[in-house]
PDB file of C-alpha atoms in Angstrom:
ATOM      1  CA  UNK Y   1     -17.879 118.235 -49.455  1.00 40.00           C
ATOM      2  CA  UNK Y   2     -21.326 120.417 -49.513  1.00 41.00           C
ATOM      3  CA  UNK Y   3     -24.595 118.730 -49.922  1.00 43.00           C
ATOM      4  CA  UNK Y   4     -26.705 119.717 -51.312  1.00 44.00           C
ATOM      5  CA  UNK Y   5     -30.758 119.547 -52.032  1.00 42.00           C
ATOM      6  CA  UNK Y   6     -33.479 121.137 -54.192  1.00 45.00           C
ATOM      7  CA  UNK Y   7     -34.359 123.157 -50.850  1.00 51.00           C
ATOM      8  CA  UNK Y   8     -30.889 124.241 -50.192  1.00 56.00           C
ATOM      9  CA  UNK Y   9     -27.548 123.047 -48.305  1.00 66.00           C
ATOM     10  CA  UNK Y  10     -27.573 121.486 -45.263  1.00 74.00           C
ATOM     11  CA  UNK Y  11     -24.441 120.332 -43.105  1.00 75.00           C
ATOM     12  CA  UNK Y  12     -24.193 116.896 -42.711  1.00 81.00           C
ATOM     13  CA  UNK Y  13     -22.108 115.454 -39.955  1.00 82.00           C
ATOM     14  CA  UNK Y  14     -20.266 111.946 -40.290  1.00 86.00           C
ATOM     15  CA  UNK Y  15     -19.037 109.003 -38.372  1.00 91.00           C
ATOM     16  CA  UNK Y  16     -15.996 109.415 -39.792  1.00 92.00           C
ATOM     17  CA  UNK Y  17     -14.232 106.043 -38.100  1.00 93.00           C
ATOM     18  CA  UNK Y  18     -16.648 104.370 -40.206  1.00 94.00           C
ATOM     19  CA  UNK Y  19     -15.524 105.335 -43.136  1.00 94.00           C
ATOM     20  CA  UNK Y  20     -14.587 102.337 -45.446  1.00 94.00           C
ATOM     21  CA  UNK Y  21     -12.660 102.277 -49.022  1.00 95.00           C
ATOM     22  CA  UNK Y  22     -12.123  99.221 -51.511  1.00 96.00           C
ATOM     23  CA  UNK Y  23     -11.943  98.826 -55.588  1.00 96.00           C
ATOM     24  CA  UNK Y  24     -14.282  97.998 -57.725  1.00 95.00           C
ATOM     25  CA  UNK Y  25     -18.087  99.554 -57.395  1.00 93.00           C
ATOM     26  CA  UNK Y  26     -20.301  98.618 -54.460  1.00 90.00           C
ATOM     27  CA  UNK Y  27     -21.893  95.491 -56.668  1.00 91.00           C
ATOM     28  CA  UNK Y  28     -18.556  94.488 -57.622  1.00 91.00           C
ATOM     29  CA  UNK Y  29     -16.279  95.212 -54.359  1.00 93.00           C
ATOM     30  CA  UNK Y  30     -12.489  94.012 -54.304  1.00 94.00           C
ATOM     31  CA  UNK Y  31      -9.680  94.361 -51.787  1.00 95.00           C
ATOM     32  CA  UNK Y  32      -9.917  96.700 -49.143  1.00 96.00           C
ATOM     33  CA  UNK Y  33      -8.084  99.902 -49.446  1.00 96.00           C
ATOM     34  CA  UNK Y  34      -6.286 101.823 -46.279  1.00 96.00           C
ATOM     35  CA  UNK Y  35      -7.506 105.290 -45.067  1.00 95.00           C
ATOM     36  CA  UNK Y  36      -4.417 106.878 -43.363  1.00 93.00           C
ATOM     37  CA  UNK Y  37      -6.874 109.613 -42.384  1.00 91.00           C
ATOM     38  CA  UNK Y  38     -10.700 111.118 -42.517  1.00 92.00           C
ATOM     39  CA  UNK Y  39     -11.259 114.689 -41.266  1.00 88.00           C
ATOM     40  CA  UNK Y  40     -14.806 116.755 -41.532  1.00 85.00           C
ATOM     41  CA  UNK Y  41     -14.198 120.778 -41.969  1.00 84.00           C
ATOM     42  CA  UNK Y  42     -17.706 121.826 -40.825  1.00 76.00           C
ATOM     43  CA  UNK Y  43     -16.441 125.615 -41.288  1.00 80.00           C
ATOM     44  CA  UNK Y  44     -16.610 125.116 -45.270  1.00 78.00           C
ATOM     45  CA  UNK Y  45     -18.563 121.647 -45.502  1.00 78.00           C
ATOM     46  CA  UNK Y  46     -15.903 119.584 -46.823  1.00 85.00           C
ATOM     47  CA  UNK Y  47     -14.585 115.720 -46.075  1.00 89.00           C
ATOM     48  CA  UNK Y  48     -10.912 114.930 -46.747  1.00 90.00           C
ATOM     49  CA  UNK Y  49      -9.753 111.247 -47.247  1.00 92.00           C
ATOM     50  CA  UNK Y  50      -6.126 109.936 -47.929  1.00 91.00           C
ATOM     51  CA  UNK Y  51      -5.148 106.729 -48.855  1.00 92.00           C
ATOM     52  CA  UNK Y  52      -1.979 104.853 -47.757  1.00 91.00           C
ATOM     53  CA  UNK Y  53      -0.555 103.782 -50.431  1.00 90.00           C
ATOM     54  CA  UNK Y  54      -1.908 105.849 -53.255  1.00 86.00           C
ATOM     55  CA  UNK Y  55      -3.620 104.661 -56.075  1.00 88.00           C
ATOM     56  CA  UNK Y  56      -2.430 103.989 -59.653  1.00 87.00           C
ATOM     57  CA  UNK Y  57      -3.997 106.555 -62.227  1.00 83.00           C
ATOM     58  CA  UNK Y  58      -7.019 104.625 -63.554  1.00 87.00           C
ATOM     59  CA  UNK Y  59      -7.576 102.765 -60.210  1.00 91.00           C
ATOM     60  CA  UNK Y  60     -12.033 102.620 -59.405  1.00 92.00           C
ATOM     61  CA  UNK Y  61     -12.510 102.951 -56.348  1.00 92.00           C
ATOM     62  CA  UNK Y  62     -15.388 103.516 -53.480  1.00 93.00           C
ATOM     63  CA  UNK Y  63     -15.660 105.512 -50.529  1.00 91.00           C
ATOM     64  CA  UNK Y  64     -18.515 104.520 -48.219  1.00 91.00           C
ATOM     65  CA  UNK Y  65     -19.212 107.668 -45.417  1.00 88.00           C
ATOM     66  CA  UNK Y  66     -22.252 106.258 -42.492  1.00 87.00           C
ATOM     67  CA  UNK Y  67     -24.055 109.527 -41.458  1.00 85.00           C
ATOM     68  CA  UNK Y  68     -24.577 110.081 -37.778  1.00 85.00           C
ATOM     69  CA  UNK Y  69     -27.381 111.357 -38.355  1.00 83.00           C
ATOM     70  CA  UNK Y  70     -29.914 111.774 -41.267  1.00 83.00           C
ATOM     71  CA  UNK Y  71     -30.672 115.056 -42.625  1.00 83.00           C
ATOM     72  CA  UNK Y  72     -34.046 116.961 -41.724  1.00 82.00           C
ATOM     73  CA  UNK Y  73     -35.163 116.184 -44.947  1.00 79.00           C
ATOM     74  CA  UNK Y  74     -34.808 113.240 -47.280  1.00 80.00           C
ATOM     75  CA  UNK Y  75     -34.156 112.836 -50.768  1.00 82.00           C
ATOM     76  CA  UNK Y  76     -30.911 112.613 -52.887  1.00 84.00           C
ATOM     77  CA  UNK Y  77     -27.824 114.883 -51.510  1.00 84.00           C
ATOM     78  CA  UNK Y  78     -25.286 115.617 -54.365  1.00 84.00           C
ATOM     79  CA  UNK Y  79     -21.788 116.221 -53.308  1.00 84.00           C
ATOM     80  CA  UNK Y  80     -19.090 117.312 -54.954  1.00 88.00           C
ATOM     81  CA  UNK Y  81     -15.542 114.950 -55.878  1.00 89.00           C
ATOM     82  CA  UNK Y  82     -12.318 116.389 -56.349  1.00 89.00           C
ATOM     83  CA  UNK Y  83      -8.906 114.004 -55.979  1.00 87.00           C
ATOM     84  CA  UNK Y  84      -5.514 115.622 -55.416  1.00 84.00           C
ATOM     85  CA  UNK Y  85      -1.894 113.986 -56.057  1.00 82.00           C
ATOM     86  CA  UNK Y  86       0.655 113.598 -53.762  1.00 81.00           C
ATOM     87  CA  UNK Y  87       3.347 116.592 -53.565  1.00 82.00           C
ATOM     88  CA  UNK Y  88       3.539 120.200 -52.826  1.00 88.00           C
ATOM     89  CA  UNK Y  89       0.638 122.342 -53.951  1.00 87.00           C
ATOM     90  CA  UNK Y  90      -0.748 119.825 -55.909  1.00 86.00           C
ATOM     91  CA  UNK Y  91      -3.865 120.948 -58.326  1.00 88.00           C
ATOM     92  CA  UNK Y  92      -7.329 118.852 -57.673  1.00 86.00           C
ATOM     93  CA  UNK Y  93      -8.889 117.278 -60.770  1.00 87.00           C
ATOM     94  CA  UNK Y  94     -12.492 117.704 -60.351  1.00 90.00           C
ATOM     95  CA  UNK Y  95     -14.397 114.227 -61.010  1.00 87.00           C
ATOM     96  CA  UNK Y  96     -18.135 114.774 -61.194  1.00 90.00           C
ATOM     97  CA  UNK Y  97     -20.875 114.426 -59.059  1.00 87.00           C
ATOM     98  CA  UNK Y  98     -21.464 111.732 -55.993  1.00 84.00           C
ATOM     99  CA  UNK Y  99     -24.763 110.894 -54.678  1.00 83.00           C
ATOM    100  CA  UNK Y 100     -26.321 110.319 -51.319  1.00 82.00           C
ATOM    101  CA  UNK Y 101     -29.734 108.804 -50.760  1.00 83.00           C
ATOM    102  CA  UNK Y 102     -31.335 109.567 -47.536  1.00 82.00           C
ATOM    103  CA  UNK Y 103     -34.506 108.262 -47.379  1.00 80.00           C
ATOM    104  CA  UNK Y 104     -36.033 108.524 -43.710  1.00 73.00           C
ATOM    105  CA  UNK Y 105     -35.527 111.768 -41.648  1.00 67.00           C
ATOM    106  CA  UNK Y 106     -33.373 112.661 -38.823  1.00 62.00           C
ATOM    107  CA  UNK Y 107     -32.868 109.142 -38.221  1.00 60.00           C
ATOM    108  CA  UNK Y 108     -30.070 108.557 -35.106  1.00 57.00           C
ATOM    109  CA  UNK Y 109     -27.220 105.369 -35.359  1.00 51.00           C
ATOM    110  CA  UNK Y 110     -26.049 103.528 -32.686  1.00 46.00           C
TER     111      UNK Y 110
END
């Protein structure tokens, strides 16, 4: 995943055991969903996340990711979304855009 802002790319570092997944959209959130595993690649800026059991084509979904620490500089960080199927060499489908709001610097979390 690379963030990025109007003034550039900047690596963003997550509490990854806080990640959380369930249906629905955050103002209409259903069941829980499982995250089998999380893992931050800070060499190319990217977040993996599978799900255990997969999801049924069709299937909306949120994944919530708690920063460690705010970026230097606020604003709106976009962020790439690609989801892969299960099986050898499978081929990502590219979904769109995600955003993520930051709107107080360098803040730290307990």
């Amino acid at each position: 995943m690379r963030l990025l802002t109007g003034r550039g790319v900047e690596i963003i570092k997550f509490d990854l055991e806080e990640t959380m997944a369930f249906e629905g959209e955050p103002i209409n959130r259903g069941q829980s969903l499982t995250i089998s595993r999380t893992k931050q690649n800070l060499d190319n800026n990217e977040i993996s996340i599978i799900l255990d059991p997969l999801l049924p084509p069709g299937t909306t979904f949120t994944i919530a990711l708690k920063p460690k620490q705010n970026p230097q500089e606020p604003g709106i960080y976009h962020f790439t979304i690609n989801a892969y199927p299960q099986g050898e060499n499978p081929q990502g489908l590219y979904l769109g855009f995600g955003r993520l709001p930051f709107y107080h610097q360098g803040d730290r979390f307990p």
